[in-house]
PDB file of C-alpha atoms in Angstrom:
ATOM      1  CA  LEU Q   1      18.054   7.472 -12.519  1.00 84.00           C
ATOM      2  CA  SER Q   2      21.546   9.797 -12.225  1.00 82.00           C
ATOM      3  CA  PHE Q   3      19.963  11.368 -15.772  1.00 84.00           C
ATOM      4  CA  ALA Q   4      16.684  12.037 -14.042  1.00 85.00           C
ATOM      5  CA  THR Q   5      18.204  14.000 -10.764  1.00 85.00           C
ATOM      6  CA  ALA Q   6      21.000  15.476 -13.047  1.00 86.00           C
ATOM      7  CA  TRP Q   7      19.567  18.785 -11.803  1.00 89.00           C
ATOM      8  CA  GLY Q   8      19.166  17.399  -8.011  1.00 88.00           C
ATOM      9  CA  ILE Q   9      17.493  15.482  -6.141  1.00 93.00           C
ATOM     10  CA  GLY Q  10      13.633  16.424  -5.645  1.00 94.00           C
ATOM     11  CA  LEU Q  11      12.672  17.821  -2.733  1.00 93.00           C
ATOM     12  CA  SER Q  12       9.313  17.831  -0.206  1.00 92.00           C
ATOM     13  CA  SER Q  13       8.478  19.296   3.000  1.00 90.00           C
ATOM     14  CA  ASP Q  14       9.468  15.813   4.541  1.00 92.00           C
ATOM     15  CA  SER Q  15      12.832  15.756   2.664  1.00 94.00           C
ATOM     16  CA  ILE Q  16      13.520  19.086   4.092  1.00 92.00           C
ATOM     17  CA  ASN Q  17      13.069  18.088   7.508  1.00 92.00           C
ATOM     18  CA  TYR Q  18      15.116  14.823   6.826  1.00 95.00           C
ATOM     19  CA  ILE Q  19      18.115  16.830   5.394  1.00 95.00           C
ATOM     20  CA  HIS Q  20      18.207  19.712   8.158  1.00 93.00           C
ATOM     21  CA  ALA Q  21      17.847  16.656  10.841  1.00 94.00           C
ATOM     22  CA  ALA Q  22      21.195  15.313   9.245  1.00 96.00           C
ATOM     23  CA  ARG Q  23      22.743  18.774   9.190  1.00 95.00           C
ATOM     24  CA  ASN Q  24      22.124  18.872  13.020  1.00 93.00           C
ATOM     25  CA  LEU Q  25      22.973  15.133  13.343  1.00 94.00           C
ATOM     26  CA  LEU Q  26      26.478  16.408  11.880  1.00 95.00           C
ATOM     27  CA  ALA Q  27      27.241  19.842  13.969  1.00 92.00           C
ATOM     28  CA  GLY Q  28      26.531  17.787  16.836  1.00 91.00           C
ATOM     29  CA  ASN Q  29      22.977  18.634  17.888  1.00 85.00           C
ATOM     30  CA  SER Q  30      21.431  14.951  17.382  1.00 88.00           C
ATOM     31  CA  LEU Q  31      18.546  14.062  15.477  1.00 91.00           C
ATOM     32  CA  SER Q  32      16.892  17.419  15.646  1.00 91.00           C
ATOM     33  CA  LEU Q  33      15.233  19.904  13.682  1.00 87.00           C
ATOM     34  CA  VAL Q  34      14.882  23.860  14.791  1.00 82.00           C
ATOM     35  CA  THR Q  35      11.472  25.223  15.039  1.00 80.00           C
ATOM     36  CA  VAL Q  36      10.172  28.657  13.379  1.00 82.00           C
ATOM     37  CA  SER Q  37      10.924  29.972  17.051  1.00 86.00           C
ATOM     38  CA  GLY Q  38      14.481  28.488  17.065  1.00 81.00           C
ATOM     39  CA  GLN Q  39      13.958  26.159  19.419  1.00 83.00           C
ATOM     40  CA  ILE Q  40      15.682  22.459  18.628  1.00 84.00           C
ATOM     41  CA  ARG Q  41      13.510  19.729  19.254  1.00 88.00           C
ATOM     42  CA  GLN Q  42      14.067  15.969  19.007  1.00 90.00           C
ATOM     43  CA  LEU Q  43      13.132  14.303  15.663  1.00 86.00           C
ATOM     44  CA  THR Q  44      10.241  12.001  16.916  1.00 86.00           C
ATOM     45  CA  HIS Q  45       8.170  12.016  14.058  1.00 87.00           C
ATOM     46  CA  TYR Q  46       9.571  10.782  10.984  1.00 90.00           C
ATOM     47  CA  PRO Q  47      12.130   7.615  10.273  1.00 91.00           C
ATOM     48  CA  PRO Q  48      15.894   8.024  11.878  1.00 93.00           C
ATOM     49  CA  LEU Q  49      17.426   5.703   9.225  1.00 95.00           C
ATOM     50  CA  TYR Q  50      17.517   7.948   6.456  1.00 96.00           C
ATOM     51  CA  PRO Q  51      18.675  11.036   8.144  1.00 96.00           C
ATOM     52  CA  MET Q  52      21.138   9.173   9.843  1.00 96.00           C
ATOM     53  CA  LEU Q  53      22.624   7.540   6.656  1.00 97.00           C
ATOM     54  CA  LEU Q  54      22.679  11.603   4.676  1.00 97.00           C
ATOM     55  CA  ALA Q  55      24.883  12.367   8.050  1.00 97.00           C
ATOM     56  CA  GLY Q  56      27.099   9.236   7.625  1.00 96.00           C
ATOM     57  CA  LEU Q  57      28.195  10.646   4.105  1.00 97.00           C
ATOM     58  CA  GLY Q  58      28.305  13.853   5.511  1.00 96.00           C
ATOM     59  CA  VAL Q  59      30.710  12.614   7.511  1.00 96.00           C
ATOM     60  CA  LEU Q  60      33.179  11.436   4.607  1.00 96.00           C
ATOM     61  CA  GLY Q  61      32.426  15.028   3.298  1.00 95.00           C
ATOM     62  CA  MET Q  62      29.548  15.076   1.471  1.00 96.00           C
ATOM     63  CA  GLU Q  63      26.317  17.571   1.845  1.00 96.00           C
ATOM     64  CA  PRO Q  64      23.372  16.109   2.880  1.00 96.00           C
ATOM     65  CA  VAL Q  65      21.800  17.012  -0.351  1.00 96.00           C
ATOM     66  CA  GLN Q  66      24.205  15.459  -2.534  1.00 95.00           C
ATOM     67  CA  GLY Q  67      24.319  12.652  -0.520  1.00 96.00           C
ATOM     68  CA  ALA Q  68      20.250  12.012  -0.918  1.00 96.00           C
ATOM     69  CA  GLN Q  69      21.178  11.734  -4.632  1.00 96.00           C
ATOM     70  CA  LEU Q  70      23.912   9.213  -4.177  1.00 95.00           C
ATOM     71  CA  ILE Q  71      21.340   7.112  -1.823  1.00 96.00           C
ATOM     72  CA  GLY Q  72      18.439   7.379  -4.489  1.00 96.00           C
ATOM     73  CA  VAL Q  73      20.849   6.409  -7.536  1.00 96.00           C
ATOM     74  CA  PHE Q  74      22.591   3.653  -5.195  1.00 97.00           C
ATOM     75  CA  PHE Q  75      19.419   2.128  -4.139  1.00 97.00           C
ATOM     76  CA  PHE Q  76      17.317   2.327  -7.515  1.00 97.00           C
ATOM     77  CA  GLY Q  77      20.166   0.152  -8.852  1.00 97.00           C
ATOM     78  CA  ALA Q  78      19.967  -2.231  -5.565  1.00 98.00           C
ATOM     79  CA  ASN Q  79      16.331  -2.437  -5.815  1.00 98.00           C
ATOM     80  CA  VAL Q  80      16.545  -3.418  -9.343  1.00 98.00           C
ATOM     81  CA  LEU Q  81      19.243  -6.408  -8.749  1.00 97.00           C
ATOM     82  CA  LEU Q  82      16.792  -7.304  -6.235  1.00 97.00           C
ATOM     83  CA  VAL Q  83      13.789  -7.571  -7.818  1.00 97.00           C
ATOM     84  CA  GLY Q  84      15.448  -9.617 -10.561  1.00 96.00           C
ATOM     85  CA  LEU Q  85      17.273 -11.949  -7.980  1.00 95.00           C
ATOM     86  CA  ILE Q  86      14.090 -12.602  -6.196  1.00 95.00           C
ATOM     87  CA  ALA Q  87      12.271 -13.567  -9.913  1.00 94.00           C
ATOM     88  CA  ARG Q  88      15.389 -15.457 -10.378  1.00 92.00           C
ATOM     89  CA  ALA Q  89      14.518 -17.412  -6.941  1.00 89.00           C
ATOM     90  CA  SER Q  90      10.880 -17.940  -7.076  1.00 87.00           C
ATOM     91  CA  VAL Q  91      11.190 -19.192 -10.974  1.00 87.00           C
ATOM     92  CA  ARG Q  92      14.199 -21.001 -11.453  1.00 82.00           C
ATOM     93  CA  GLU Q  93      12.816 -22.677 -14.449  1.00 87.00           C
ATOM     94  CA  SER Q  94      12.660 -19.538 -16.651  1.00 88.00           C
ATOM     95  CA  LEU Q  95      15.584 -17.893 -17.778  1.00 89.00           C
ATOM     96  CA  TRP Q  96      13.862 -14.496 -19.113  1.00 94.00           C
ATOM     97  CA  ILE Q  97      11.727 -14.104 -15.745  1.00 95.00           C
ATOM     98  CA  ALA Q  98      14.605 -12.155 -14.152  1.00 95.00           C
ATOM     99  CA  PRO Q  99      15.658  -9.513 -16.742  1.00 96.00           C
ATOM    100  CA  LEU Q 100      12.359  -8.966 -17.478  1.00 97.00           C
ATOM    101  CA  CYS Q 101      11.069  -8.135 -13.853  1.00 97.00           C
ATOM    102  CA  SER Q 102      14.552  -6.303 -13.577  1.00 97.00           C
ATOM    103  CA  PHE Q 103      13.772  -4.545 -16.714  1.00 98.00           C
ATOM    104  CA  MET Q 104      10.179  -3.401 -15.471  1.00 97.00           C
ATOM    105  CA  MET Q 105      11.765  -2.397 -12.176  1.00 97.00           C
ATOM    106  CA  LEU Q 106      13.627  -0.264 -14.237  1.00 96.00           C
ATOM    107  CA  THR Q 107      11.265   1.320 -16.609  1.00 96.00           C
ATOM    108  CA  SER Q 108       8.355   2.253 -14.120  1.00 96.00           C
ATOM    109  CA  ILE Q 109       8.115   5.695 -14.144  1.00 95.00           C
ATOM    110  CA  LYS Q 110       6.448   5.497 -10.702  1.00 96.00           C
ATOM    111  CA  MET Q 111      10.339   3.620  -9.095  1.00 96.00           C
ATOM    112  CA  ILE Q 112      11.661   6.401 -10.865  1.00 95.00           C
ATOM    113  CA  LYS Q 113       9.444   8.814  -9.103  1.00 95.00           C
ATOM    114  CA  ILE Q 114      10.079   7.502  -5.578  1.00 95.00           C
ATOM    115  CA  HIS Q 115      13.790   7.011  -5.964  1.00 96.00           C
ATOM    116  CA  SER Q 116      14.607  10.776  -7.401  1.00 96.00           C
ATOM    117  CA  MET Q 117      12.808  12.353  -4.306  1.00 96.00           C
ATOM    118  CA  ALA Q 118      14.977  12.718  -0.758  1.00 96.00           C
ATOM    119  CA  LEU Q 119      12.720  10.519   0.706  1.00 96.00           C
ATOM    120  CA  THR Q 120      13.136   7.286   3.024  1.00 96.00           C
ATOM    121  CA  GLU Q 121      10.990   4.993   0.219  1.00 97.00           C
ATOM    122  CA  PRO Q 122      14.594   3.589  -1.583  1.00 97.00           C
ATOM    123  CA  VAL Q 123      15.718   2.858   1.427  1.00 97.00           C
ATOM    124  CA  PHE Q 124      12.266   0.824   2.649  1.00 97.00           C
ATOM    125  CA  ILE Q 125      11.833  -0.622  -0.524  1.00 98.00           C
ATOM    126  CA  PHE Q 126      15.471  -2.008  -0.120  1.00 98.00           C
ATOM    127  CA  LEU Q 127      14.638  -3.246   3.142  1.00 97.00           C
ATOM    128  CA  SER Q 128      11.749  -5.128   2.024  1.00 97.00           C
ATOM    129  CA  LEU Q 129      13.100  -6.290  -0.858  1.00 97.00           C
ATOM    130  CA  LEU Q 130      15.829  -7.735   0.823  1.00 96.00           C
ATOM    131  CA  GLY Q 131      13.867  -9.782   3.168  1.00 94.00           C
ATOM    132  CA  LEU Q 132      12.112 -11.451   0.976  1.00 92.00           C
ATOM    133  CA  PHE Q 133      15.105 -12.152  -1.101  1.00 93.00           C
ATOM    134  CA  LEU Q 134      16.759 -13.565   2.468  1.00 91.00           C
ATOM    135  CA  LEU Q 135      12.873 -15.795   3.134  1.00 87.00           C
ATOM    136  CA  PHE Q 136      13.354 -17.280  -0.776  1.00 83.00           C
ATOM    137  CA  THR Q 137      17.026 -18.054  -0.056  1.00 84.00           C
ATOM    138  CA  LEU Q 138      18.261 -18.700   3.636  1.00 82.00           C
ATOM    139  CA  PRO Q 139      18.063 -22.656   4.372  1.00 74.00           C
ATOM    140  CA  GLY Q 140      15.166 -23.664   6.930  1.00 70.00           C
ATOM    141  CA  LEU Q 141      13.269 -20.073   6.092  1.00 65.00           C
ATOM    142  CA  SER Q 142      12.608 -20.766   2.659  1.00 63.00           C
ATOM    143  CA  LEU Q 143       9.302 -20.123   1.229  1.00 62.00           C
ATOM    144  CA  LEU Q 144       9.692 -22.364  -1.844  1.00 60.00           C
ATOM    145  CA  ALA Q 145       9.077 -26.145  -1.593  1.00 54.00           C
ATOM    146  CA  ASP Q 146      12.130 -27.362  -2.809  1.00 53.00           C
TER     147      ASP Q 146
END
């Protein structure tokens, strides 16, 4: 994914709103957007976690666009790992299923496209996979009958 985003992270109209909201948060204006007329309005139609993550990296000195690229790369690796862990937890008898599932995630063009854009989907996929993984592994909540 670092190679896929070597020239920068992909942007869409939603991406621009997330980045502007992160910059406004860093400037002390809360999670907000500047309208065409110059008014500041609160970010209410977009999920707040992603701009907050971008602003958090901004506090560490990283420009939000660069932070979006780092988030995409990080969550791509984390999602590939989680897919393998979920496969391993669900099919314990087979040693080749987990690497195969991870490889399929790693080489999926759709997943590469999703993670190479400054969008909320990589974080959402990670949190969804993490929830599924915890359902497979936590005692008392396990989806699998032992």
